[in-house]
mmCIF file of C-alpha atoms in Angstrom:
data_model
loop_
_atom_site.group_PDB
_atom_site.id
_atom_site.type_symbol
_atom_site.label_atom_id
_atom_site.label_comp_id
_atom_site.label_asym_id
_atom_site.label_seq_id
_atom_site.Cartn_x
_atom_site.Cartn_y
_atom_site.Cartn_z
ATOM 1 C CA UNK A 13 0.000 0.000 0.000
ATOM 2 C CA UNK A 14 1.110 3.480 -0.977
ATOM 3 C CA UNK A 15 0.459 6.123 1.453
ATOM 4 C CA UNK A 16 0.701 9.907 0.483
ATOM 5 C CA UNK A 17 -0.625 13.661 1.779
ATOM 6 C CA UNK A 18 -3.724 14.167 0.076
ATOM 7 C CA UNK A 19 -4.489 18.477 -0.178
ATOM 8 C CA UNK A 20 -7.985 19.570 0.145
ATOM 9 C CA UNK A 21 -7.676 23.276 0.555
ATOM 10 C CA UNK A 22 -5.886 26.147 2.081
ATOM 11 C CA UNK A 23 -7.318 28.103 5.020
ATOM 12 C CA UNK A 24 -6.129 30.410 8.036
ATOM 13 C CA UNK A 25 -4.143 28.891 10.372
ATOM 14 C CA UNK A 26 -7.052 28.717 12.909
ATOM 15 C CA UNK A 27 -7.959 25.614 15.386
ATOM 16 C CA UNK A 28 -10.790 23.463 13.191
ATOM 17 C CA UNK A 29 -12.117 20.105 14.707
ATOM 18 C CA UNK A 30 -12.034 18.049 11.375
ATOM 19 C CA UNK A 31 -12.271 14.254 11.310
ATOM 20 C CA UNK A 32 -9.818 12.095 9.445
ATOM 21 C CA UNK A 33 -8.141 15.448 8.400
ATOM 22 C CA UNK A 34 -5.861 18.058 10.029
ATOM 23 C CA UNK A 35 -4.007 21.565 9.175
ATOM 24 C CA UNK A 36 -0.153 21.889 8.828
ATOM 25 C CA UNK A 37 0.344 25.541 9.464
ATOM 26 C CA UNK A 38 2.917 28.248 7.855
ATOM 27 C CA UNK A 39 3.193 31.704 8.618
ATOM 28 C CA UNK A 40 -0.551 32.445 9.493
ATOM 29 C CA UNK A 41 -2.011 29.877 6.564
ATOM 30 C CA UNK A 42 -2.734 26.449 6.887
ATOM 31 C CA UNK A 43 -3.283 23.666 4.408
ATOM 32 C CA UNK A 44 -5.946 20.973 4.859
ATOM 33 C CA UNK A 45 -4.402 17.353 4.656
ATOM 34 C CA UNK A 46 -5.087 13.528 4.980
ATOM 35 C CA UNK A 47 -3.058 10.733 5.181
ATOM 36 C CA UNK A 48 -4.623 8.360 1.651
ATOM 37 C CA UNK A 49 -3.602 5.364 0.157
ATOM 38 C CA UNK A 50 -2.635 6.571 -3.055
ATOM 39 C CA UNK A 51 -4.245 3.339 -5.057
ATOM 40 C CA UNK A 52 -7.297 4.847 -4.578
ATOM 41 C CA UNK A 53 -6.596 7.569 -7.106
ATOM 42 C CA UNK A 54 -4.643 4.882 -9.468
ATOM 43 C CA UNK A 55 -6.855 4.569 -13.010
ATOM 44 C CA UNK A 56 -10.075 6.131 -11.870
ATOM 45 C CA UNK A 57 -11.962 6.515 -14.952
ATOM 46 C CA UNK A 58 -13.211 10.187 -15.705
ATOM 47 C CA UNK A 59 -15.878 8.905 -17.512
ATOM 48 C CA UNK A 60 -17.371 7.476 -14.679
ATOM 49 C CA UNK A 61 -19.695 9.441 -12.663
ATOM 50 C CA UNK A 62 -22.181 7.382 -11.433
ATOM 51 C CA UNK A 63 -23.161 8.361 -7.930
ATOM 52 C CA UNK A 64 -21.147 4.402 -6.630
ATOM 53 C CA UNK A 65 -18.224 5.058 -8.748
ATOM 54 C CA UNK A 66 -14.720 4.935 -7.320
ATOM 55 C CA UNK A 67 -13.911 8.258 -8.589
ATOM 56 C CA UNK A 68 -17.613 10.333 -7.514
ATOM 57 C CA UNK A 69 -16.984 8.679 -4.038
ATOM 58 C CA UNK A 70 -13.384 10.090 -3.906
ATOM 59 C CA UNK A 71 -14.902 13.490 -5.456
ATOM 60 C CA UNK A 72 -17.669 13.159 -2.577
ATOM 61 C CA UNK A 73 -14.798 12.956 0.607
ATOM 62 C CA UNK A 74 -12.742 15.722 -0.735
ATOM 63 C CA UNK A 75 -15.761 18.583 -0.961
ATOM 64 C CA UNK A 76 -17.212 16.590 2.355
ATOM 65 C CA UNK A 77 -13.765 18.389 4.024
ATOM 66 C CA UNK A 78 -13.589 21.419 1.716
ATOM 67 C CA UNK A 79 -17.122 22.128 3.090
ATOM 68 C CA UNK A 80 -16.601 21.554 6.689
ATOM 69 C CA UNK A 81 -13.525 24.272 6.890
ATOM 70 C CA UNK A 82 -15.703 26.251 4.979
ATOM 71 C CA UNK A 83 -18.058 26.979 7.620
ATOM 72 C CA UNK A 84 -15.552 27.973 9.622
ATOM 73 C CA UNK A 85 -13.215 29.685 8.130
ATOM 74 C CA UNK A 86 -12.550 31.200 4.125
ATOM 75 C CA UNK A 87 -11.075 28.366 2.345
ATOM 76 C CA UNK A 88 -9.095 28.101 -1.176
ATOM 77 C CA UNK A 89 -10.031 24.624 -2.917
ATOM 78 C CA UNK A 90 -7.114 22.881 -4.314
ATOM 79 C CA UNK A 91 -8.544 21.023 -7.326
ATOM 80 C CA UNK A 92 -9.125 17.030 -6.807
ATOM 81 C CA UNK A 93 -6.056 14.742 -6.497
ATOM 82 C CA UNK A 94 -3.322 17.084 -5.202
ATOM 83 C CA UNK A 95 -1.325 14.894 -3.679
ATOM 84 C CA UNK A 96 2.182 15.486 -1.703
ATOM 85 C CA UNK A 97 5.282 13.438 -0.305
ATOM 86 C CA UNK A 98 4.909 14.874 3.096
ATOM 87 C CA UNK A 99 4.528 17.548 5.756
ATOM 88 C CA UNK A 100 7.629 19.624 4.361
ATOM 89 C CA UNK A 101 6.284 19.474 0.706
ATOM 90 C CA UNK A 102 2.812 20.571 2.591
ATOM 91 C CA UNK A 103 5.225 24.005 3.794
ATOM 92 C CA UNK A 104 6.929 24.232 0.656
ATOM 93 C CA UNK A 105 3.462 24.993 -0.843
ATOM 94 C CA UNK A 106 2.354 27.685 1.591
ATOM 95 C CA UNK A 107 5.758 29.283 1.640
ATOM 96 C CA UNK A 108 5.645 29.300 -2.520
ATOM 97 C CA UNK A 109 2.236 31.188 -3.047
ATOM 98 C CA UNK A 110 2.184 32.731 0.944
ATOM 99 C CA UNK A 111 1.214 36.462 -0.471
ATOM 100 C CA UNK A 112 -1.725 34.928 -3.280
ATOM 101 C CA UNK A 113 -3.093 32.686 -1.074
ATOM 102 C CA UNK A 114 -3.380 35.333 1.823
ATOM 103 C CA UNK A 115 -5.172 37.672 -0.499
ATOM 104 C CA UNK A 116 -7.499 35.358 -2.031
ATOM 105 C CA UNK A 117 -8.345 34.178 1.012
ATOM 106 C CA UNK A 118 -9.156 38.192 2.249
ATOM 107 C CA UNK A 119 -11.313 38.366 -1.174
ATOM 108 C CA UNK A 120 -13.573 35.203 -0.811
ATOM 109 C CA UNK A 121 -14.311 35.897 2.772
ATOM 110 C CA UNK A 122 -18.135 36.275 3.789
ATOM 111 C CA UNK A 123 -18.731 35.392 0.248
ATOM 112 C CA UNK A 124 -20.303 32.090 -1.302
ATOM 113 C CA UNK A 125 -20.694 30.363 -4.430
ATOM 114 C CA UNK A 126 -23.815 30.433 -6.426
ATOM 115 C CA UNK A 127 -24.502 28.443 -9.798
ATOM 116 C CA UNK A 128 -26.663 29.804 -12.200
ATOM 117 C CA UNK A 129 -27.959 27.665 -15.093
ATOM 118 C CA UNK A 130 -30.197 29.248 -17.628
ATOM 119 C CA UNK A 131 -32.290 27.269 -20.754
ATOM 120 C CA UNK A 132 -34.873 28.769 -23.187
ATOM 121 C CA UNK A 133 -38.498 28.226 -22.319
ATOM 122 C CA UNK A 134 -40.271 24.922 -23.225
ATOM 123 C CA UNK A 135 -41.958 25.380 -26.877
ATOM 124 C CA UNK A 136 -43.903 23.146 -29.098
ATOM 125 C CA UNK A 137 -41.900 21.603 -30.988
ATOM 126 C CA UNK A 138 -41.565 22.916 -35.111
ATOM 127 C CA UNK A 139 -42.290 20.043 -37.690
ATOM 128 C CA UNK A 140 -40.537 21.120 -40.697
ATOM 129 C CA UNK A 141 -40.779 18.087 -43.102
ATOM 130 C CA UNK A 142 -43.183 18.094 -45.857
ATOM 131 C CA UNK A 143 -43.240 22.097 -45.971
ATOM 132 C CA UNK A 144 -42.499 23.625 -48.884
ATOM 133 C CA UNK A 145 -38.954 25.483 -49.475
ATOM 134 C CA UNK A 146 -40.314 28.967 -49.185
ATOM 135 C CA UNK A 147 -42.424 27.937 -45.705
ATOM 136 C CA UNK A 148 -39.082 26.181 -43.985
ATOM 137 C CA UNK A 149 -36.563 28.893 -44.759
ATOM 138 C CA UNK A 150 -39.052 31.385 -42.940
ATOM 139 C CA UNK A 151 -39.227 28.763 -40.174
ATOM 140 C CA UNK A 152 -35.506 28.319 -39.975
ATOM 141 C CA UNK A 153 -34.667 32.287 -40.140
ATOM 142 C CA UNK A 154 -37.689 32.285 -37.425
ATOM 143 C CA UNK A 155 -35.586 29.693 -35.015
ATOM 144 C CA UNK A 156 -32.321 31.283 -35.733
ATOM 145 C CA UNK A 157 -33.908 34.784 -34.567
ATOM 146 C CA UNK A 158 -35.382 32.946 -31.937
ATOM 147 C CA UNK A 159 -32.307 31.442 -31.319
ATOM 148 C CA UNK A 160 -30.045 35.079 -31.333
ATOM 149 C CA UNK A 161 -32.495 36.878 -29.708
ATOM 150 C CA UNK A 162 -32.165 34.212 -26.704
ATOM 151 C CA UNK A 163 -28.691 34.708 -26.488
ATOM 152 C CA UNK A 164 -28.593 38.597 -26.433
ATOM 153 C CA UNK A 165 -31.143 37.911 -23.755
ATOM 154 C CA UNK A 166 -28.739 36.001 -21.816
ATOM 155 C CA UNK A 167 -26.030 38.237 -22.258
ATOM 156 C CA UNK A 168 -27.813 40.870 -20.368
ATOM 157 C CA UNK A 169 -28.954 38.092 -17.589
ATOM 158 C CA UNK A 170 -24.873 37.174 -16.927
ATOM 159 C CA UNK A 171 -24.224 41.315 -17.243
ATOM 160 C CA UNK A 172 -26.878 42.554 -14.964
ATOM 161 C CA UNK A 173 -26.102 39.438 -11.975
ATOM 162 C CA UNK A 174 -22.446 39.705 -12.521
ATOM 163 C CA UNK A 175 -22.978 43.135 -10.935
ATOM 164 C CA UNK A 176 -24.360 41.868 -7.858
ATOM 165 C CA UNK A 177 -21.452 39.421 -7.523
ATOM 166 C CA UNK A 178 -17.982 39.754 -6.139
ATOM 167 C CA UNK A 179 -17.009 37.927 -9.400
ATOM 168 C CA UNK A 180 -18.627 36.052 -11.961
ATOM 169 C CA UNK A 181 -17.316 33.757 -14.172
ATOM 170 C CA UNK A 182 -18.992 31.524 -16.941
ATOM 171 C CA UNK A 183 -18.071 28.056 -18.260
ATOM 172 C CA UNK A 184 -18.628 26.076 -21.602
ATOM 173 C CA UNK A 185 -21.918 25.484 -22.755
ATOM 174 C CA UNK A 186 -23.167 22.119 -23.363
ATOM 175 C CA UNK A 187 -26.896 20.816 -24.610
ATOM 176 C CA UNK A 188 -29.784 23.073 -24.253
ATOM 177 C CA UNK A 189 -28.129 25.243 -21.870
ATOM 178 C CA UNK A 190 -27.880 29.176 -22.503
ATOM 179 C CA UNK A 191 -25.863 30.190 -20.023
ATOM 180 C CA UNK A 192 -23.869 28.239 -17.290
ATOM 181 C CA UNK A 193 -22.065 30.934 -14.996
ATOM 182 C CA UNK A 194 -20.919 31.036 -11.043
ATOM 183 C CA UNK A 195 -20.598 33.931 -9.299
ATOM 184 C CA UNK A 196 -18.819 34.707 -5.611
ATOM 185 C CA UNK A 197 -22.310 37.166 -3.897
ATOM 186 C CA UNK A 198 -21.382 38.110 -0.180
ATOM 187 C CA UNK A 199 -23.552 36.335 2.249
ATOM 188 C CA UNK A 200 -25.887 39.551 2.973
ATOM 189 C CA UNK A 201 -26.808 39.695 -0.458
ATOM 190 C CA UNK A 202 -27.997 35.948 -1.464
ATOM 191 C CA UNK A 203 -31.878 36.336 -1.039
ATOM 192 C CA UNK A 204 -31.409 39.642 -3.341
ATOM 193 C CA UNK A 205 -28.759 37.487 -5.566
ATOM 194 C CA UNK A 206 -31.646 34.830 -6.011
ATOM 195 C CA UNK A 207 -35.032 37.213 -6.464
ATOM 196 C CA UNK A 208 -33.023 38.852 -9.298
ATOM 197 C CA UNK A 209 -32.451 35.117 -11.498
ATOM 198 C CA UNK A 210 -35.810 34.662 -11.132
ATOM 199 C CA UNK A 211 -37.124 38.489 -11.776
ATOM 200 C CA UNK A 212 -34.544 38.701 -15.042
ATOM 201 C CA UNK A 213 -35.240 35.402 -16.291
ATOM 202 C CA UNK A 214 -38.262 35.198 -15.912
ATOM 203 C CA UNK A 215 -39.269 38.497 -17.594
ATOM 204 C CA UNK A 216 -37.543 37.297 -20.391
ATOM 205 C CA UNK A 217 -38.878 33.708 -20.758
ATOM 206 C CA UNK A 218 -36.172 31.288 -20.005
ATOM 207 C CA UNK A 219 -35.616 28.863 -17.445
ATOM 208 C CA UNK A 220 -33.328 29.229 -14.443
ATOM 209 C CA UNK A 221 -31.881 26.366 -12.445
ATOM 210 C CA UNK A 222 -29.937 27.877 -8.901
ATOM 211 C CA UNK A 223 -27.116 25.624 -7.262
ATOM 212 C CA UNK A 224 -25.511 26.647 -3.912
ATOM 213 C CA UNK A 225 -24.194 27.656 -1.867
ATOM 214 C CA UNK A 226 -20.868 26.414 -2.384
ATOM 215 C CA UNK A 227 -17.309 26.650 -1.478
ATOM 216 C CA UNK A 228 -15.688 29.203 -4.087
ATOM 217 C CA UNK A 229 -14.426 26.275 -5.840
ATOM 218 C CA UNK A 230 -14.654 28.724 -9.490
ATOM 219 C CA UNK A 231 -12.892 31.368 -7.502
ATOM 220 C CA UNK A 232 -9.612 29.582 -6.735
ATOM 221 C CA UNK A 233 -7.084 31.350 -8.857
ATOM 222 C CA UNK A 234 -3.503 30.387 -6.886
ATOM 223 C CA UNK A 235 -1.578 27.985 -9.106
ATOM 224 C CA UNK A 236 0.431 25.472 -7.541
ATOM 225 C CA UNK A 237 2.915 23.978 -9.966
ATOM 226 C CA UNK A 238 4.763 22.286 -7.434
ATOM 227 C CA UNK A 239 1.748 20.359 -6.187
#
């Protein structure tokens, strides 16, 4: 069996009662650690998601921890798998990114994670065949206007919530979806942050899906090359 220092997330140096995990401190930062057996992370397959799967069980224990310092103190997520020889790699780390780990941990303070998902409206769907070729090209430039229109419509959505956010980021679309975003909103402000998805959406049409609150997990911007 391999054994190895598994890295959740960096934190402030501050006591936290965390089971199976503990901090090794540097200089007023602390890093969140475990003692693994490093099989466990030997050929997951990415592909492989399903809620029993070796690799969403793993995924499962590491924002389990990230989660519990998180309601304690601001935390940095380290992304999944960073994995380290030992306590003096562990200080290595902090020492390396000490003055961007300190200030990102200042800027996601009091603030949380919220996922916004947004897809057009529900409509009947168009049956094309058997139309004639005037009748489907003013269908299809119909659905591509549609189709624009939405997106201009979702531009202003991301613009108008990205002002009530800390920061705001957006990821890579994928099926139906319109917009896929995540913005860091300041713990006063969520009830507002949420009333305005469903105000803005909804007075354009489209469908909004809220995750959250999370860990700033989108928000983590220290590199650690060493890790």
């Amino acid at each position: 069996m391999r054994r190895g220092l598994y890295a959740y997330a960096i934190t402030r140096a501050r006591q936290i009662d965390l089971e199976g995990a503990w901090l090794i401190s540097h200089r007023g930062l602390a890093l969140v650690v475990a003692e693994v057996d490093l099989d466990r992370f030997t050929g997951l397959d990415c592909d492989e998601l399903d809620e029993d799967s070796p690799l969403a069980v793993l995924v499962r224990e590491h924002d389990a921890v990230v989660r519990t310092v998180f309601r304690h103190e601001p935390v940095l997520p380290l992304r999944f798998g960073t994995v380290l020889d030992g306590a003096d790699a562990a200080v290595q780390l902090l020492s390396a990114r000490h003055v961007e780990a300190l200030a990102w941990l200042d800027g996601v303070e009091g603030r949380q994670e919220w996922g916004v998902r947004v897809r057009a409206a529900a409509r009947e769907p168009v049956n094309l065949d058997g139309v004639s070729g005037t009748a489907y090209l003013v269908q299809r430039r119909a659905l591509l206007a549609a189709a624009e229109n939405a997106r201009r419509d979702v531009a202003v959505v991301h613009q108008e919530l990205s002002r009530r956010a800390a920061e705001s980021t957006f990821r890579e679309l994928a099926g139906d979806l319109l917009l896929e975003a995540a913005y860091l909103v300041d713990t006063g402000s969520e009830e507002d942050f949420r009333a305005e998805v469903h105000r803005l959406t909804g007075e354009l049409g489209l469908s909004a899906e809220i995750t959250g609150p999370w860990p700033p997990y989108s928000f983590t911007r220290v590199e650690f090359a060493d890790a």
